[in-house]
PDB file of C-alpha atoms in Angstrom:
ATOM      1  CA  UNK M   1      78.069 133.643  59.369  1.00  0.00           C
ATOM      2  CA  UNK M   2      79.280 131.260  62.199  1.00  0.00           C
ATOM      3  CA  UNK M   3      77.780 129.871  64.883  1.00  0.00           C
ATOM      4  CA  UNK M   4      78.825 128.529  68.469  1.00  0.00           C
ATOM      5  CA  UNK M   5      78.906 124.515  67.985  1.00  0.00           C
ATOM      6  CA  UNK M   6      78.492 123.215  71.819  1.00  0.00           C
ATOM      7  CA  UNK M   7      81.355 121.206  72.826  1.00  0.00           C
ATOM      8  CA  UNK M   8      81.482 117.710  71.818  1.00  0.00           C
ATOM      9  CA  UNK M   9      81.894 116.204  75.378  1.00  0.00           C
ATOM     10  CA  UNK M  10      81.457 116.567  78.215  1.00  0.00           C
ATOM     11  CA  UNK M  11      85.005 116.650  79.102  1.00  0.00           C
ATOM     12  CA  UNK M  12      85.262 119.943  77.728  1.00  0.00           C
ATOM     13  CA  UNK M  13      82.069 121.413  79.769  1.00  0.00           C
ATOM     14  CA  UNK M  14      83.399 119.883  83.352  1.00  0.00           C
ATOM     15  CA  UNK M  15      85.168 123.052  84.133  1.00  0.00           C
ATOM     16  CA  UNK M  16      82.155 124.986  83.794  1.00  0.00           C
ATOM     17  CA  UNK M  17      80.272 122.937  86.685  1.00  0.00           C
ATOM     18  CA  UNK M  18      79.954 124.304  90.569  1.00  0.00           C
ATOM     19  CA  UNK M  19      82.593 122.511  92.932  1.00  0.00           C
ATOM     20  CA  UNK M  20      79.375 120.479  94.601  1.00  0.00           C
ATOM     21  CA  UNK M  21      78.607 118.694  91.474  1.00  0.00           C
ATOM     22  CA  UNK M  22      81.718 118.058  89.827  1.00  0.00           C
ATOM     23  CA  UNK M  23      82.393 116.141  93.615  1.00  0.00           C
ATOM     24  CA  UNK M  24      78.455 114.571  92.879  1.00  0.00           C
ATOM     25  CA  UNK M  25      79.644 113.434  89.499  1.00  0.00           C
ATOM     26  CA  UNK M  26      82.889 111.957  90.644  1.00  0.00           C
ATOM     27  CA  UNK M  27      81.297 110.130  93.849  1.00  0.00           C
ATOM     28  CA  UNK M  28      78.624 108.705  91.421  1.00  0.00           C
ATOM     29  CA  UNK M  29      81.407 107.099  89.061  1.00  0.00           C
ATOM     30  CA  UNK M  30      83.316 106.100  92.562  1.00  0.00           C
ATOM     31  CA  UNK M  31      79.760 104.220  93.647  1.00  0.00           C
ATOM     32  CA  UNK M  32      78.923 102.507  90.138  1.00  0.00           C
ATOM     33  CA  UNK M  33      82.781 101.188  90.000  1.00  0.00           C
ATOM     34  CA  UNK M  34      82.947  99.786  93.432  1.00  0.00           C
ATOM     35  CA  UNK M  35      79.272  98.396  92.871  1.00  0.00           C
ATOM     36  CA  UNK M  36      80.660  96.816  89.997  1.00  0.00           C
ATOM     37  CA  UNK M  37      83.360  95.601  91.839  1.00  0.00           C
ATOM     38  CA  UNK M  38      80.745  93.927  94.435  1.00  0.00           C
ATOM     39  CA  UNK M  39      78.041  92.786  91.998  1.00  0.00           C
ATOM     40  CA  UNK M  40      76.514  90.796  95.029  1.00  0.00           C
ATOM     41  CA  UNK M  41      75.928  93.413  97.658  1.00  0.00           C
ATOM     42  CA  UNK M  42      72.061  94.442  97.016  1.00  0.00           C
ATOM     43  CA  UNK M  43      73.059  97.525  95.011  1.00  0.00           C
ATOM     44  CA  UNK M  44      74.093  99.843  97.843  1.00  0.00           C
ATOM     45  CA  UNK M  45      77.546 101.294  98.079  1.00  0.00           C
ATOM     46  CA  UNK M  46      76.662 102.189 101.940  1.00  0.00           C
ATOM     47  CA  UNK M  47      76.754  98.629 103.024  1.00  0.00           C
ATOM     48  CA  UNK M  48      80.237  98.654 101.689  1.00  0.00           C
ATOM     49  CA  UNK M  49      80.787 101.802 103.736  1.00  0.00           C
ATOM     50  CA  UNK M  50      79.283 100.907 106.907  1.00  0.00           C
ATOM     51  CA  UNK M  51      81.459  97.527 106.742  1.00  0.00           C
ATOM     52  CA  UNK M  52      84.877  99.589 106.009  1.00  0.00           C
ATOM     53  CA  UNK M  53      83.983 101.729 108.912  1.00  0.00           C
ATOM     54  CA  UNK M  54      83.183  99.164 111.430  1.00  0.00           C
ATOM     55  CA  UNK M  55      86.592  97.457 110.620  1.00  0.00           C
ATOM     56  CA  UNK M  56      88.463 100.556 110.865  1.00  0.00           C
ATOM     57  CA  UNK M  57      86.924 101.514 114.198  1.00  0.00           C
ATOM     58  CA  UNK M  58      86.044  98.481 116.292  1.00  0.00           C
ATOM     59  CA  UNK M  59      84.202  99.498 119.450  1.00  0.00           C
ATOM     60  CA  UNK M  60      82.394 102.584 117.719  1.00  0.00           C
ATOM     61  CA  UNK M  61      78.077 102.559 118.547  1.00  0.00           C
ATOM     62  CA  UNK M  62      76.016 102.575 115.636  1.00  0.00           C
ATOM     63  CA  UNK M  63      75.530 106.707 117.108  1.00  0.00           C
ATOM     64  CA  UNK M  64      79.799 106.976 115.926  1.00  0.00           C
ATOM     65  CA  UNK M  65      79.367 105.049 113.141  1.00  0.00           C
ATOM     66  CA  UNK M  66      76.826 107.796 111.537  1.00  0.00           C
ATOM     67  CA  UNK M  67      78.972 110.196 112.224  1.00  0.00           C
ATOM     68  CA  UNK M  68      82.112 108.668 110.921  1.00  0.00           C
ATOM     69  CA  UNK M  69      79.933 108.187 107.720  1.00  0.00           C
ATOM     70  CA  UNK M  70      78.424 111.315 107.295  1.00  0.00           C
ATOM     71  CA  UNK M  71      75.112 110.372 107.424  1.00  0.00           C
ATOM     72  CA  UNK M  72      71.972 111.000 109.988  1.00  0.00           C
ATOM     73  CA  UNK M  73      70.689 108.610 112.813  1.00  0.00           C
ATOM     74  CA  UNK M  74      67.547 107.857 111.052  1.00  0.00           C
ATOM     75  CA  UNK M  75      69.530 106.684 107.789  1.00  0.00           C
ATOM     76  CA  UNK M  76      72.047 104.888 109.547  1.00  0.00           C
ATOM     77  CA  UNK M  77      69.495 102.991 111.826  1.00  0.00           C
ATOM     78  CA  UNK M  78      68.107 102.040 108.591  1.00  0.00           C
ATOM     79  CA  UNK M  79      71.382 100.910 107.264  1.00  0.00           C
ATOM     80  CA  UNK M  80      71.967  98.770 110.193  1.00  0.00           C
ATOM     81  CA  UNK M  81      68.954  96.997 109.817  1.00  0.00           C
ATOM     82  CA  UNK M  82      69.316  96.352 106.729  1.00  0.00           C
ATOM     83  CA  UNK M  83      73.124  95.048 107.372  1.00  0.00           C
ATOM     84  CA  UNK M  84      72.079  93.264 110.243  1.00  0.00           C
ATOM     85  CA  UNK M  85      69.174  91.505 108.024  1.00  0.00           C
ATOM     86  CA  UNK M  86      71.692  90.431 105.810  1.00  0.00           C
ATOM     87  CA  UNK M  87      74.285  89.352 108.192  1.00  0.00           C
ATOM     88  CA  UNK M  88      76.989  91.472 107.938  1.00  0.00           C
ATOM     89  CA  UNK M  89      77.140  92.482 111.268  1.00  0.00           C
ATOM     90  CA  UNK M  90      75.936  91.863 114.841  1.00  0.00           C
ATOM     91  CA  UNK M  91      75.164  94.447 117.584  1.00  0.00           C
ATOM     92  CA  UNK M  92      76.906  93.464 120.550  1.00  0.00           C
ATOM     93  CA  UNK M  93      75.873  95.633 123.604  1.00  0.00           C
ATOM     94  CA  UNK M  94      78.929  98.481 124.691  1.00  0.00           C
ATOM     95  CA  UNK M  95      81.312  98.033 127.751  1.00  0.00           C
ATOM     96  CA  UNK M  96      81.289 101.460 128.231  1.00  0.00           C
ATOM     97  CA  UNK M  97      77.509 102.252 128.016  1.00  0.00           C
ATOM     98  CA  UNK M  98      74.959  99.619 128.811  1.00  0.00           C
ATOM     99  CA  UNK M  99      72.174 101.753 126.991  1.00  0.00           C
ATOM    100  CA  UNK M 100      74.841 101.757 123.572  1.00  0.00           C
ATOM    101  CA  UNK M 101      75.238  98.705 121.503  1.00  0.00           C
ATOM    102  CA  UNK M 102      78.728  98.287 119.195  1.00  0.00           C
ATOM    103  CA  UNK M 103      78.457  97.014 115.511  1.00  0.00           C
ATOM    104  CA  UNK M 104      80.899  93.839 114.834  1.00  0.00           C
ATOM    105  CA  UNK M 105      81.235  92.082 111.473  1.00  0.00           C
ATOM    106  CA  UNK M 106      80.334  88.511 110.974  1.00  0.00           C
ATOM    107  CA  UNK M 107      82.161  86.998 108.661  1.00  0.00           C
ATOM    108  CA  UNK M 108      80.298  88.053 105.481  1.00  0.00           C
ATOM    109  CA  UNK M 109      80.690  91.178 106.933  1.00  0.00           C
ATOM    110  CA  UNK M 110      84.512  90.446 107.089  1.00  0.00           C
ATOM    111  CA  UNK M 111      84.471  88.950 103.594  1.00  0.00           C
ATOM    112  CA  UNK M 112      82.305  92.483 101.973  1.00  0.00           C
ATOM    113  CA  UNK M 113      84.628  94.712 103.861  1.00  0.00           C
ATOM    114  CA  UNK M 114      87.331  92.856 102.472  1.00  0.00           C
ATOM    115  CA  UNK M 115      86.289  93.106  98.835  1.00  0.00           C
ATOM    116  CA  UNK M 116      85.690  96.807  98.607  1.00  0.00           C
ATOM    117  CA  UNK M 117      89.139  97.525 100.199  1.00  0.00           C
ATOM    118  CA  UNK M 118      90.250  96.041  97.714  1.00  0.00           C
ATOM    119  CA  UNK M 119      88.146  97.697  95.009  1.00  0.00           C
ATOM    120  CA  UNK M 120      89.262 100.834  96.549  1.00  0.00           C
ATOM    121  CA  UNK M 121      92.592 100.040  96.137  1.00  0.00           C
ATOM    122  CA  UNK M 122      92.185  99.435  92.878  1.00  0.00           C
ATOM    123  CA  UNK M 123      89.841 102.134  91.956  1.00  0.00           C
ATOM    124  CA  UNK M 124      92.864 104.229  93.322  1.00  0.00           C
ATOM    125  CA  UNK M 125      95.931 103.043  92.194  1.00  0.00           C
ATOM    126  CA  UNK M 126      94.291 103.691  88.305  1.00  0.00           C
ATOM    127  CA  UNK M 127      93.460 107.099  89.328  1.00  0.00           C
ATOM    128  CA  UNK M 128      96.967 107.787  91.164  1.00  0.00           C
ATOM    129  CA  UNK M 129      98.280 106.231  87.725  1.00  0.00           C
ATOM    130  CA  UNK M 130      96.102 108.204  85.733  1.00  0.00           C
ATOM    131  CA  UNK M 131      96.287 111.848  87.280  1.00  0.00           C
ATOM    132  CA  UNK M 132      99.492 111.205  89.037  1.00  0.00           C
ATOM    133  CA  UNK M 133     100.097 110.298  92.505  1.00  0.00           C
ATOM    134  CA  UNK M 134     101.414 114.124  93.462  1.00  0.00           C
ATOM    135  CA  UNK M 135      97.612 115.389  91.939  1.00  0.00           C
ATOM    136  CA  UNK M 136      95.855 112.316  93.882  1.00  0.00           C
ATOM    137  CA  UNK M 137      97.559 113.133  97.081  1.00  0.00           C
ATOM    138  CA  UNK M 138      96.903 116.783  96.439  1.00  0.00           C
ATOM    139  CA  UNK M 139      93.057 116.489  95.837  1.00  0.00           C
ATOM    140  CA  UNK M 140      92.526 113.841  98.851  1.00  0.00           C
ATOM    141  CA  UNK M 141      94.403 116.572 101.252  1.00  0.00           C
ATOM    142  CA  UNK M 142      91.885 119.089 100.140  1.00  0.00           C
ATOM    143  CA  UNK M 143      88.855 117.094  99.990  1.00  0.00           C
ATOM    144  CA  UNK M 144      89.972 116.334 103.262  1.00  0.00           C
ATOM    145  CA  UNK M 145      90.717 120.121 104.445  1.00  0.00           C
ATOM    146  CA  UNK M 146      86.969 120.735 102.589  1.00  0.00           C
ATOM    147  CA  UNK M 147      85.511 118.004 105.149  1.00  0.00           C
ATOM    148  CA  UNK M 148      86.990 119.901 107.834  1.00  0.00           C
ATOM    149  CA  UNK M 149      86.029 123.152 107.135  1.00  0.00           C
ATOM    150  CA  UNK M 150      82.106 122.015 106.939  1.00  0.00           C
ATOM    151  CA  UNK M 151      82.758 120.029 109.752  1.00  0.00           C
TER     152      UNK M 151
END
């Protein structure tokens, strides 16, 4: 009489997971190795996020910035705070809306956004080297259609 042995790792039951969490399980192992990367950064891969974003797009209100990010008002209020408390950035009030205030680095905030760049550099020139940079280019272009789609 045989049995069915499970498979011995979990390599071989990936496959078998829903789309949502296979992109859960790979964003977790993107946060731990950019955390990793930034050992100093109060254990929150936003904060990394928030300063990437506010480099990319000077000029955006902390309103844009949520957006950009994905995230809701509330959260990102929060997350501003808590950047602000650390002194990674500075509100500066908007030229084009006196009620709107912009997010600018300091230069910690420089320094983080710096740092996970190039983390994420890293993190994806091993992948690119790893899966192949036809398959990395391939998945980014439909994460990216995905995004879209759920917009």
């Amino acid at each position: 009489m045989t049995t069915d042995n499970p498979p011995s790792t979990d390599d071989d039951r990936l496959s078998t997971l829903p789309l949502g969490l296979l992109l859960g399980r790979i964003s977790g192992v993107f946060r731990t190795r950019l955390l990793e990367a930034c050992q100093d950064i109060d254990s929150d891969v936003r904060l990394i996020g928030l300063a990437l974003a506010i480099k990319g797009n000077p000029g955006f209100t902390q309103a844009d910035h949520a957006r950009f990010l994905g995230i809701d008002l509330n959260t990102a209020s929060r997350l501003v705070n808590r950047a602000e408390e650390l002194r990674i950035l500075r509100r500066a009030q908007s030229a084009l809306d006196r009620r709107a205030f912009t997010l600018e680095l300091t230069a910690a905030g420089e320094m983080l956004a710096t740092r996970g760049a190039e983390a994420i550099d890293r993190l994806e020139r091993d992948l690119k080297e790893a899966v192949g940079e036809s398959e990395f280019d391939a998945f980014r272009r439909t994460a990216e259609q995905i995004l879209r789609y759920f917009g």
